[in-house]
Coordinates of C-alpha atoms in Angstrom, one line a residue:
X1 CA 151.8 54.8 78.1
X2 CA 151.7 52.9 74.5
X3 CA 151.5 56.8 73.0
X4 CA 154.4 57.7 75.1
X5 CA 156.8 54.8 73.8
X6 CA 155.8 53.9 70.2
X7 CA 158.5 56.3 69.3
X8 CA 161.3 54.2 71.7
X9 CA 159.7 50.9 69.9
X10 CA 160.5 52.2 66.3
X11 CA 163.5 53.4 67.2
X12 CA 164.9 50.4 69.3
X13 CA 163.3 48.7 65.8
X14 CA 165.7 50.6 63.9
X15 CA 168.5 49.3 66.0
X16 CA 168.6 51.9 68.8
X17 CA 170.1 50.3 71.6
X18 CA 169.8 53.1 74.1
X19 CA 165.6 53.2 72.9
X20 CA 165.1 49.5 73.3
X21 CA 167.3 49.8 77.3
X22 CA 165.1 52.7 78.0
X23 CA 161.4 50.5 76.8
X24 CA 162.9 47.4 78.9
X25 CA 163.1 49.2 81.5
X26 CA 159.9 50.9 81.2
X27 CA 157.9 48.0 81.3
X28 CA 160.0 45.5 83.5
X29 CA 158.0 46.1 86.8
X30 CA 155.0 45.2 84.8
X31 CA 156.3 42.5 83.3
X32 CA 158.3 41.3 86.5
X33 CA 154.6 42.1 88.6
X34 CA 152.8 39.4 86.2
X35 CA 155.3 37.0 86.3
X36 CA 155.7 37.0 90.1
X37 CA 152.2 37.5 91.1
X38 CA 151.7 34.4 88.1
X39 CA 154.1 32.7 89.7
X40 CA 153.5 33.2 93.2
X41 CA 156.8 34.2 93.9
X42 CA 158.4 30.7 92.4
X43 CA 162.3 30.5 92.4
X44 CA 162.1 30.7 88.6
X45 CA 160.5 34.3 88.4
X46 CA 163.9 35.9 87.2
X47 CA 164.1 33.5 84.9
X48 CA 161.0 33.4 83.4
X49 CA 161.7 37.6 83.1
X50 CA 164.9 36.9 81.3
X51 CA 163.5 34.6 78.9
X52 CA 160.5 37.2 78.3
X53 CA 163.0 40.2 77.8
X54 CA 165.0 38.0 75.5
X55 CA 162.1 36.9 73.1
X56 CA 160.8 41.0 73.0
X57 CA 164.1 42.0 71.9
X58 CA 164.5 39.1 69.6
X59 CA 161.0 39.4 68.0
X60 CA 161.1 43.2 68.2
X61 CA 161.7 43.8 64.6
X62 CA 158.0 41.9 63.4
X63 CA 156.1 43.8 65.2
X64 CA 153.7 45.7 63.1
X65 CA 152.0 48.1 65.4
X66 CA 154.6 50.1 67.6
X67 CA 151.7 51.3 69.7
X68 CA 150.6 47.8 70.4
X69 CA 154.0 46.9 71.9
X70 CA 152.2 46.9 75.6
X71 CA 149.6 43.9 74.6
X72 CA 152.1 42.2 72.5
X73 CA 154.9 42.1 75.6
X74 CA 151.9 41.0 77.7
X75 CA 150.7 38.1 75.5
X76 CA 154.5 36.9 75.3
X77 CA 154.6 36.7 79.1
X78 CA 151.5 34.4 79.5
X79 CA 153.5 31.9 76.9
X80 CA 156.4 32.0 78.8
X81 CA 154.5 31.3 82.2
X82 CA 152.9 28.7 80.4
X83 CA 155.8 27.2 78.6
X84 CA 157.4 27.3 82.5
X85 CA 154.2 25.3 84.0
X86 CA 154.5 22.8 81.2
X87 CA 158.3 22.7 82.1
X88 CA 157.2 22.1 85.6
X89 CA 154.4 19.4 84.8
X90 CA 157.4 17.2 82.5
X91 CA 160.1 17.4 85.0
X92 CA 157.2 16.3 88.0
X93 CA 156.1 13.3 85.6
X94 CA 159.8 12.1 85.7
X95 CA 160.4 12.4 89.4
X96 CA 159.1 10.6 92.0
X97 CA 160.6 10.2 95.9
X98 CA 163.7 12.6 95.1
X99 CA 161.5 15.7 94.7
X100 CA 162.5 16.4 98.1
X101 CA 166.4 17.1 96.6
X102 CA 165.2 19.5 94.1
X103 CA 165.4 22.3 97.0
X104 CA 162.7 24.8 95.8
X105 CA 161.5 27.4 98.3
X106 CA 158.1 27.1 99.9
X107 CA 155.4 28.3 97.9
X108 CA 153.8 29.6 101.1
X109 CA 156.7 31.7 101.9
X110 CA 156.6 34.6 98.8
X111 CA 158.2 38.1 98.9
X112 CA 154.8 39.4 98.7
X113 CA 153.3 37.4 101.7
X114 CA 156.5 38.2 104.0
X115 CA 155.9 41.8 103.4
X116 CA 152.6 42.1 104.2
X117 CA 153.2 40.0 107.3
X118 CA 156.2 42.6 108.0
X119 CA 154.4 45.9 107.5
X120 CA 151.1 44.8 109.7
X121 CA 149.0 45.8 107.3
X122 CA 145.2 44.5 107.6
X123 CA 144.5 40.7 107.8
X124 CA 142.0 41.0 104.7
X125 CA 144.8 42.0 102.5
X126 CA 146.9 38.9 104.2
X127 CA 143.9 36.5 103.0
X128 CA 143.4 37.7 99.9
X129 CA 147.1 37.2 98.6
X130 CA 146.4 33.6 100.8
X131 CA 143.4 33.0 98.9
X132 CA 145.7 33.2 95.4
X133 CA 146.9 30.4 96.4
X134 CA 144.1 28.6 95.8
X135 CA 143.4 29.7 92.7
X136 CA 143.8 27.2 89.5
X137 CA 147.0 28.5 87.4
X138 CA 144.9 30.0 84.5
X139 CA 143.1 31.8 87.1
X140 CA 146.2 32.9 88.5
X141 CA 147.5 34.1 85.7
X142 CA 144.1 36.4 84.9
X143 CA 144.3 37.4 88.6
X144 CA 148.0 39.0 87.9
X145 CA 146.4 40.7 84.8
X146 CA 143.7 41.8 86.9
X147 CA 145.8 43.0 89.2
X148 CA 147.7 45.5 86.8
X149 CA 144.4 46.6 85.7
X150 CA 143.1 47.7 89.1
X151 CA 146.6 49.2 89.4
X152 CA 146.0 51.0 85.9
X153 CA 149.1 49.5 84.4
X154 CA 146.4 47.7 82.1
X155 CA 143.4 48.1 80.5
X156 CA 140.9 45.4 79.8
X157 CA 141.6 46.1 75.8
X158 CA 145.2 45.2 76.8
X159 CA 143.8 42.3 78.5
X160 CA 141.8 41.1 75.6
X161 CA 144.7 41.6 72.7
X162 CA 146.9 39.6 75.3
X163 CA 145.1 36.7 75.3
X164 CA 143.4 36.7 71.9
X165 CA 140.0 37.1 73.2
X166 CA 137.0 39.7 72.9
X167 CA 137.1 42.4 75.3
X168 CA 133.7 40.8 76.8
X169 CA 135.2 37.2 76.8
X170 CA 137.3 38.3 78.6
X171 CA 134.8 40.2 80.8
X172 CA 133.6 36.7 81.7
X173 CA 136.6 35.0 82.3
X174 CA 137.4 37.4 84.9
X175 CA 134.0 37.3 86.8
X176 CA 134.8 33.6 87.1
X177 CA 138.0 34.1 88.4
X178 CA 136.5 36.8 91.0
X179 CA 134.3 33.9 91.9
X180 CA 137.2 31.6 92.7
X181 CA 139.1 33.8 94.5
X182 CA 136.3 34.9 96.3
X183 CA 135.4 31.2 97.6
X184 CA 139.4 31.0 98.2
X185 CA 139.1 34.0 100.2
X186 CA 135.8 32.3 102.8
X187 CA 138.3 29.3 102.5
X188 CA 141.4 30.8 104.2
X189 CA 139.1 33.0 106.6
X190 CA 137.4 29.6 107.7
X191 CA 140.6 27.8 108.4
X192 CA 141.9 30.7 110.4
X193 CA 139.1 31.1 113.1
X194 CA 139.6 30.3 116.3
X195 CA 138.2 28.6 117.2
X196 CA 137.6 26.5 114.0
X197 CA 134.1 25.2 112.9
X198 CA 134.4 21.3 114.3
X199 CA 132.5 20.2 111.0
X200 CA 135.3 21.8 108.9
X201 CA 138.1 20.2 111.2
X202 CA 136.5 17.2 109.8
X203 CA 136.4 17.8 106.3
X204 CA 139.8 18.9 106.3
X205 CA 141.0 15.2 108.1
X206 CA 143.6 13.9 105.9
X207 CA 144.7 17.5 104.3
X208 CA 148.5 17.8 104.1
X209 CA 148.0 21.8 104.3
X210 CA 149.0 22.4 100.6
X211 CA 146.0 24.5 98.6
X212 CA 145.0 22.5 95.9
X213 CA 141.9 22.6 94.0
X214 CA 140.6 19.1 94.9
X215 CA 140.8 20.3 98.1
X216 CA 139.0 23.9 97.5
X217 CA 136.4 22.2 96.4
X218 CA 136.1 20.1 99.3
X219 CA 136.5 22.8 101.8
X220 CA 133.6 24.8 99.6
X221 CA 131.0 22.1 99.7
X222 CA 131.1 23.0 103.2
X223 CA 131.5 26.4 103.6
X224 CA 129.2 27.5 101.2
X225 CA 126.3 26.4 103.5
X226 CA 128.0 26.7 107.1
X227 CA 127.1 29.9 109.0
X228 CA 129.4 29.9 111.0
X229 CA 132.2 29.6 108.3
X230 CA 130.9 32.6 106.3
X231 CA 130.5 34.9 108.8
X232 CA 132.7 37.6 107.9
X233 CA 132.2 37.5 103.9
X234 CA 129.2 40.2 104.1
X235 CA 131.5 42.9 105.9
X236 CA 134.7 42.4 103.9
X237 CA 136.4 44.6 101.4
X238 CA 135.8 44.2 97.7
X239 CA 138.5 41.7 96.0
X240 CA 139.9 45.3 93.7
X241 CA 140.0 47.7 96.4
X242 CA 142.5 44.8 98.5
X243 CA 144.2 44.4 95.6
X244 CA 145.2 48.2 94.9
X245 CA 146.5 48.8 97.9
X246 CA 148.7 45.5 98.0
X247 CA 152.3 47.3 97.9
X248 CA 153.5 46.0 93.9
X249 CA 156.5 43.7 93.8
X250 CA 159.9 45.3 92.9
X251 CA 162.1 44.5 90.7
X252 CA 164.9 42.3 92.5
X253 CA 168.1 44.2 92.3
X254 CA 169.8 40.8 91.4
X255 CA 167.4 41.0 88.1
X256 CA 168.3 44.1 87.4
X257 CA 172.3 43.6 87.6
X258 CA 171.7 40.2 85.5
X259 CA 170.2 42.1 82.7
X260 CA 172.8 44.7 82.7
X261 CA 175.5 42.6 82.5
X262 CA 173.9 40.7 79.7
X263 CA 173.1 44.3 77.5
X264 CA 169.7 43.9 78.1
X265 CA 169.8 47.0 80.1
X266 CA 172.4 50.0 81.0
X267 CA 173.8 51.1 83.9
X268 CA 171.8 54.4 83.6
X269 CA 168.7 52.5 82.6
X270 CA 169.1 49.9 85.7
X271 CA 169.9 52.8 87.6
X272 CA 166.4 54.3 86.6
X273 CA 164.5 51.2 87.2
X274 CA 166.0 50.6 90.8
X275 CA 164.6 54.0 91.4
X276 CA 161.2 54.1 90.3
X277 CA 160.9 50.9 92.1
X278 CA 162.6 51.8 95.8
X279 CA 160.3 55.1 95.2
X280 CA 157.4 53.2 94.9
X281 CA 158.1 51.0 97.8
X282 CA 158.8 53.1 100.0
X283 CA 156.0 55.7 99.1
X284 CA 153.7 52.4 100.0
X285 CA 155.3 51.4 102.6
X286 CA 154.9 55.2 104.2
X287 CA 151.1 54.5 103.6
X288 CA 150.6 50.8 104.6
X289 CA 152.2 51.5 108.3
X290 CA 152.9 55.1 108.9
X291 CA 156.6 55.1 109.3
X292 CA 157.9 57.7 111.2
X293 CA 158.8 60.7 109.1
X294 CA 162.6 60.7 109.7
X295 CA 163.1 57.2 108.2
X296 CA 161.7 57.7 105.4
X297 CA 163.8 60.7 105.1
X298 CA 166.6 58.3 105.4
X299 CA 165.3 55.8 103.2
X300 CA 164.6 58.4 100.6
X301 CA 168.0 59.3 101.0
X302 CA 169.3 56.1 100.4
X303 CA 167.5 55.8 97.2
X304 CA 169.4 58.9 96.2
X305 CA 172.8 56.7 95.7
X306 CA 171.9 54.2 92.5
X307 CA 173.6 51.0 94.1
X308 CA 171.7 51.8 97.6
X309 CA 168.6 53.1 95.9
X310 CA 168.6 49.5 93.9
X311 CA 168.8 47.3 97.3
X312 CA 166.3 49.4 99.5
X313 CA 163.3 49.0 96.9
X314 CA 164.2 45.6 96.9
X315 CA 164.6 44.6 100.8
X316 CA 161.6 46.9 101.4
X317 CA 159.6 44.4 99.1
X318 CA 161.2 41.3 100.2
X319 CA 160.0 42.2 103.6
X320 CA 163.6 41.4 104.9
X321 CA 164.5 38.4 101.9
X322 CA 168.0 40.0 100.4
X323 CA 168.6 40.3 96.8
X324 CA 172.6 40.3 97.1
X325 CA 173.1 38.8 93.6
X326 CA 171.7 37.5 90.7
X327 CA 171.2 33.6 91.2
X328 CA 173.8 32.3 89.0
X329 CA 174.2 28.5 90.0
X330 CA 178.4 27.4 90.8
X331 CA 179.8 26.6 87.4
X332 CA 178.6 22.7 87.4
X333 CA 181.1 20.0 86.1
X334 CA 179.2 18.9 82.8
X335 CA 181.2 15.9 82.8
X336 CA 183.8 15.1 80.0
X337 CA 182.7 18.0 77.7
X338 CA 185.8 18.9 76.0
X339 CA 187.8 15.9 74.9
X340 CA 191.4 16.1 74.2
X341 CA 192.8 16.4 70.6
X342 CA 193.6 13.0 69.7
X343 CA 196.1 14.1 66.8
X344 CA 195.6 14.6 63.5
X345 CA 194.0 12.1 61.3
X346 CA 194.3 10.9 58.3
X347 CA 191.3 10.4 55.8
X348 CA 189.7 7.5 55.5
X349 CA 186.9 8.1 52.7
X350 CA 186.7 10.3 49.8
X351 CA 183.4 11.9 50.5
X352 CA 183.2 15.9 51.0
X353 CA 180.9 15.7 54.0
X354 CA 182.2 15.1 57.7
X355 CA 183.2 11.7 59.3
X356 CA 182.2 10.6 62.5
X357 CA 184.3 12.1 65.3
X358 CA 186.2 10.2 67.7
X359 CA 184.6 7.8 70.0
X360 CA 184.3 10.2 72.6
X361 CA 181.6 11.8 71.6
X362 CA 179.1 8.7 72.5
X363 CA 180.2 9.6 75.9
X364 CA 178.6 13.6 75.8
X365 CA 182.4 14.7 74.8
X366 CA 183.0 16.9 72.3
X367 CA 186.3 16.3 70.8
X368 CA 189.0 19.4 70.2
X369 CA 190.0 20.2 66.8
X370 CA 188.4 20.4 63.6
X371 CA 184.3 19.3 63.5
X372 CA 180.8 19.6 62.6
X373 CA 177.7 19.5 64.4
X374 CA 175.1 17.5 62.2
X375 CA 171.8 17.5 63.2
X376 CA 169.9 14.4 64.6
X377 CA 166.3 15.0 63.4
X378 CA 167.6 16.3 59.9
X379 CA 170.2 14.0 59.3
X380 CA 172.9 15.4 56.4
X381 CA 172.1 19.0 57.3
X382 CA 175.0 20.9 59.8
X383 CA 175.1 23.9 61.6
X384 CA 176.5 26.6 59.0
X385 CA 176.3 30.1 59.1
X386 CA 175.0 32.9 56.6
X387 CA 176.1 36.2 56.9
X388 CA 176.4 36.8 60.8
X389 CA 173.6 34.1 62.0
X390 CA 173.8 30.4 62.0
X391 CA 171.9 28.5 60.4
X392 CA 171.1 24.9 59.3
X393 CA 172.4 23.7 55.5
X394 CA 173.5 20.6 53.7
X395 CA 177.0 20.0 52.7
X396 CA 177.0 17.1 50.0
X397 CA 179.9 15.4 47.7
X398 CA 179.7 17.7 45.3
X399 CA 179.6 20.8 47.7
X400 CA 181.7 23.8 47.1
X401 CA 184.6 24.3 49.4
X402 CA 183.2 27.2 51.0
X403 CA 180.0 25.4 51.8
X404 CA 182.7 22.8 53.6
X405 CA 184.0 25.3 55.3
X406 CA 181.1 27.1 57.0
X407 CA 180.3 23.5 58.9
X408 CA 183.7 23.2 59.8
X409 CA 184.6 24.9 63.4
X410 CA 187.7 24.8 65.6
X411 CA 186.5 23.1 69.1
X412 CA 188.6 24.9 71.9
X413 CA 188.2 25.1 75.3
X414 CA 185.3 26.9 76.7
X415 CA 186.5 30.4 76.8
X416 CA 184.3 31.1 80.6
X417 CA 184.8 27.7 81.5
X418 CA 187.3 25.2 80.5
X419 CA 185.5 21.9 80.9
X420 CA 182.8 23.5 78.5
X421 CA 184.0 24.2 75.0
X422 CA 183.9 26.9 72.5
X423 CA 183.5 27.1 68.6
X424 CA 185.7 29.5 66.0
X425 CA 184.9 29.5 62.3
X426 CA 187.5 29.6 59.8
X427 CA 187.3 33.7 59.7
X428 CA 188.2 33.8 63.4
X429 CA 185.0 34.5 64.4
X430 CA 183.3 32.4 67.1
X431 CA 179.8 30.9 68.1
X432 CA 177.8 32.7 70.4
X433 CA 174.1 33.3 71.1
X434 CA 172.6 36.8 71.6
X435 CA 169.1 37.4 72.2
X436 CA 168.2 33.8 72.3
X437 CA 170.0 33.5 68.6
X438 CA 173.1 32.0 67.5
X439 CA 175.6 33.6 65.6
X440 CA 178.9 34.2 64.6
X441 CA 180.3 37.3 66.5
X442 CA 184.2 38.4 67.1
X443 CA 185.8 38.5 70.3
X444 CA 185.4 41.8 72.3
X445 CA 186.9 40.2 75.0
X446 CA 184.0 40.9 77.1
X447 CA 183.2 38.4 79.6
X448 CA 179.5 38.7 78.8
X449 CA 180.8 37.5 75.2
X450 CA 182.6 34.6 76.9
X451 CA 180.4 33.5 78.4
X452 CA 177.7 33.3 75.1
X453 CA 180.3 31.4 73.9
X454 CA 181.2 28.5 75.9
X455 CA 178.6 25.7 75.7
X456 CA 178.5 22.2 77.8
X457 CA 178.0 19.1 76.1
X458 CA 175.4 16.4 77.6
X459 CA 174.1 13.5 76.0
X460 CA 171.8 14.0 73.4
X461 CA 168.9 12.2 71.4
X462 CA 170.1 9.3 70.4
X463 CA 173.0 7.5 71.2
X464 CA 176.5 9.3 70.0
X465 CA 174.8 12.6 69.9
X466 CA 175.4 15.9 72.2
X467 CA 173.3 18.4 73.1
X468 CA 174.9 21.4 74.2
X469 CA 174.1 23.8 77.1
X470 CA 174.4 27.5 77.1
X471 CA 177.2 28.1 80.1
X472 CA 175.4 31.1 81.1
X473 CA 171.7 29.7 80.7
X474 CA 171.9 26.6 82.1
X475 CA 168.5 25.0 81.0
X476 CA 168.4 26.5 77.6
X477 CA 170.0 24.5 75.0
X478 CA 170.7 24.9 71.2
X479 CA 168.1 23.5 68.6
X480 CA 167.4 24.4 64.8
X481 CA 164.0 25.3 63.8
X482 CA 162.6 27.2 61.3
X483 CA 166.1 27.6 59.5
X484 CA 167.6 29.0 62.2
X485 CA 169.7 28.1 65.1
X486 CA 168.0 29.6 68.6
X487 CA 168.5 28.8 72.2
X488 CA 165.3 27.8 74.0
X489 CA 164.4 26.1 76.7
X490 CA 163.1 22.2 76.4
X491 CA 159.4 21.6 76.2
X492 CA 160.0 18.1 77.1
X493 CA 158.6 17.0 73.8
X494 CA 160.6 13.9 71.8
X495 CA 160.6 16.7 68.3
X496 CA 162.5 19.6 70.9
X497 CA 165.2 16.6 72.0
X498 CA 166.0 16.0 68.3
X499 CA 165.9 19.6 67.3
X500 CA 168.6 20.2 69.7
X501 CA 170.8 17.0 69.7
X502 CA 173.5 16.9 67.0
X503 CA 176.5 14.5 66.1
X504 CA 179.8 15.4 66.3
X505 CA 181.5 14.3 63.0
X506 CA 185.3 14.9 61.9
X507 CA 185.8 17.7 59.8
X508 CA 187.3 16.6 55.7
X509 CA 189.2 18.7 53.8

C-alpha cells in the first residue's frame, strides 16, 4: 500500500489537490476504523476524523519519508484520540449533577454492536466486541491497531513507528492487551449465563452495569478460580480469528459529505470511498448471514448509483442507525458577538499602537469597525499577517504604517452567520482558516469560504478579552503558537486559554 501511494504523497506535497483527495480517501476507512473501534463508537468519532484529516493535510509538507506516510497518519491518530480523552477527562472534572444534560449516546449502544446483533452472527464475536468494553483506553487503542493488523491494513512495523516503540515492545504491549481482553471476554461470558454463578451475583452487588476497570478486576478475582464461570474459555475461538471476521466499520456517509464540502475530498473521490465501503459491507454481510442471492443483487445494484451506493454501506454497518447528514449542531446564539458600530471616534493619545475598544468587548462583544486583536499571553504583540498566513507581530510607536495596517481589520458581520462576525484586511482580503491555519484568502463566494470566515466571540482569559470560535468548528478556537495563528481544539490547560484569548483594541491611524 505505502509503495502504491508515495507517488500521491509527493505529489499532493507539491500541491496536487486531486493526489492529496485521492490519498484521503485511500486511507480514511483505516483511519475512520481506528478512531471508531478507539472510540467505541463515541459521538465524537467524525470529529476526531476531521481533526485527523485536517492535521495530515496541514503537516503534509514535513514529511520526510513519502513511503512512511501510512505510520506517520497512524501515529497522528493515536494523538488526536488522546488529545479527545484528555478533552473528555477536563470537561468531566468541571461537571458534576448536570452530566445527565450533556446528551451523549450510550456507549453500550455502538454501530458495531447493533450490527452484529442485526446480522445474527455468532455470540463469541458479540462478546468479544462486549469484552472491548472493558478494556482500559490505551488498551483500546492497541486493540484497534491490532485489529487492522489481523485485517492486514497494518503491519506490526507500522505499529511500532506509530507509537515510537520497538517492534518487540510493542510485541509485549500487545500480549498484555490479549490478556485483558481475554479476561474481559470470561467476564462478559460469566455475566451472561443463565443461570448466573450465585457467588458472582454477589460480587457484582452494588454494580451500576457500566464496565469499568475497578470493576474488571473485581469480577476477575472471581472468575479466575470459579469453574463454573470459566467453562466455556477452553472451547472458544482465538481473540484474531473473531476479530477478522467482525464486518469493518464504514465510513458514515455524513463523514464523507462533510469532508467534501469542506475540500478535504471530491465528489469523485467521496464517490470512490462510499463504494469501496458499501462493497465491503455488503460482501460481509453476504458472508456473516447468507442473504439471499437476489438482495444482494439489489443491494449491489444500489451501490451502482454514488448517492445510494454512499447510504447502503453505511445503513448496512449501522445495522439500521441512519447517516442522513453530517452532524452539524443549529447555528447556536453566541451571545452579543457583533456589537454595533458606535461611530467614529476621535483619538485620544498619540501612540501608533491600538486603544482599547469599546466597552463592549468586556461583555464577549466584538465591536464593528476598525480593530485589532492583541494577544493576552503576549501582551503588545497582534494578529498580523505575512504574505497569505496570519501571524503574531508587534506594532510599536515607531512602527511603520504598513506594520499598522496589517493589525488593523474591518469587523463586519459574520458572513454565514450574522450574530458571529467576520474580519477584512485593508487589501480586501478576509480572515479565514484552512486546514486548521489562519489566513488571509479572497472571497470566492463559496459558502464553504463563509463559513471559515465567520467566527463567534466568547469570553476569553482574562477579563475584557474574547476568544473566538470557528462558526463551522464549534469547539475549535483561534490561538497563536509557534509564530503562527492555527485553530485547535482546547486542552483545557490555563497556557491554551491565553494562547487563544485576545483583546479587542481600537484601531489608530
Amino acid at each position: 500500500m505505502d509503495g502504491d501511494h508515495a507517488g500521491l504523497v509527493v505529489a499532493a506535497q507539491a500541491g496536487d489537490d486531486r493526489a492529496r483527495e485521492e490519498l484521503i480517501a485511500a486511507y480514511l476507512p483505516l483511519l475512520y476504523n481506528i478512531v471508531g473501534r478507539a472510540l467505541s463508537g463515541h459521538a465524537d468519532v467524525d470529529d476526531v476524523v476531521q481533526e485527523t484529516l485536517l492535521r495530515v493535510v496541514r503537516d503534509l509538507p514535513a514529511l520526510r519519508a513519502p513511503e512512511s506516510f501510512r505510520s506517520w497518519l497512524v501515529s497522528i491518530t493515536l494523538r488526536q484520540i488522546n488529545t479527545h480523552w484528555h478533552r473528555q477527562r477536563t470537561f468531566a472534572d468541571r461537571t458534576t449533577v448536570i452530566d445527565e444534560a450533556r446528551q451523549i449516546p450510550d456507549l453500550r449502544a455502538e454501530p458495531e454492536d447493533v450490527t452484529i446483533l442485526r446480522l445474527h452472527v455468532s455470540d463469541e464475536r458479540r462478546q468479544a466486541v462486549e469484552a472491548a468494553r472493558w478494556l482500559d483506553p490505551d488498551h483500546r487503542v492497541l486493540l484497534s491497531l491490532w485489529w487492522q493488523e489481523c485485517a492486514g491494513s497494518l503491519s506490526r512495523a507500522d505499529i511500532a513507528a506509530a507509537t515510537g516503540l520497538t517492534v518487540a515492545h510493542v510485541g509485549v504491549r500487545l500480549q498484555r492487551m490479549r490478556e485483558q481482553l481475554e479476561v474481559s471476554r470470561t467476564i462478559v461470558a460469566a455475566l451472561e449465563t443463565d443461570p448466573r454463578c450465585p457467588q458472582l451475583d454477589e460480587t457484582v452487588v452494588g454494580w451500576d452495569g457500566l464496565p469499568t476497570s475497578v470493576w474488571r478486576k473485581r469480577i476477575a478475582r472471581h472468575t479466575r478460580d470459579c469453574p463454573l464461570c470459566t467453562a466455556t474459555t477452553a472451547e472458544r475461538v482465538p481473540s484474531e480469528r473473531l476479530l477478522v471476521s467482525l464486518t469493518p466499520l464504514a465510513v458514515p456517509v455524513g463523514l464523507i459529505s462533510a469532508l467534501a464540502a469542506k475540500g478535504l475530498l471530491s465528489g469523485t473521490a467521496a464517490s470512490t470511498t462510499g463504494l469501496a465501503t458499501a462493497s465491503v459491507a455488503v460482501g460481509t454481510a453476504t458472508e456473516a448471514v447468507g442473504v439471499h442471492t437476489s438482495l444482494i443483487g439489489k443491494l449491489y445494484a444500489a451501490a451502482a448509483h454514488p448517492v445510494a451506493g454512499l447510504t447502503t454501506g453505511a445503513v448496512l454497518i449501522a445495522g439500521g442507525a441512519t447517516y442522513v447528514a453530517w452532524p452539524e449542531p443549529a447555528p447556536r446564539a453566541p451571545g452579543v458577538t457583533a456589537a454595533p458600530t458606535a461611530g467614529p471616534s476621535t483619538p485620544t493619545s498619540t501612540s501608533a499602537g491600538p486603544s482599547p475598544a469599546s466597552p463592549s468587548a468586556t461583555a464577549a462583544a466584538v465591536p464593528l469597525g476598525a480593530h485589532a486583536l492583541e494577544s493576552v499571553d503576549q501582551p503588545a504583540l497582534y494578529v498580523t499577517y505575512a504574505g497569505d498566513f496570519a501571524t503574531l507581530g508587534p506594532v510599536s510607536s515607531a512602527g511603520s504604517a504598513q506594520a499598522r495596517q496589517r493589525v488593523t481589520f474591518t469587523v463586519v458581520r459574520g458572513l454565514a452567520d450574522t450574530r458571529c462576525v467576520t474580519f477584512r484586511a485593508a487589501d480586501g482580503r478576509y480572515l479565514r482558516h484552512h486546514y486548521l491555519r489562519l489566513r488571509l484568502s479572497t472571497n470566492d463566494g463559496s459558502e464553504l469560504f463563509r463559513e471559515d470566515a465567520t467566527f463567534c466571540a466568547r469570553p476569553g482569559a482574562v477579563a475584557g478579552s474574547v476568544t473566538l470560535h470557528a462558526h463551522n468548528y464549534p469547539g475549535s478556537v483561534i490561538r497563536h503558537r509557534d509564530g503562527g495563528i492555527f485553530l485547535d481544539g482546547s486542552d483545557g490547560t490555563k497556557a491554551f486559554a491565553g494562547q487563544a484569548s485576545f483583546i479587542v483594541r481600537r484601531a489608530r491611524a
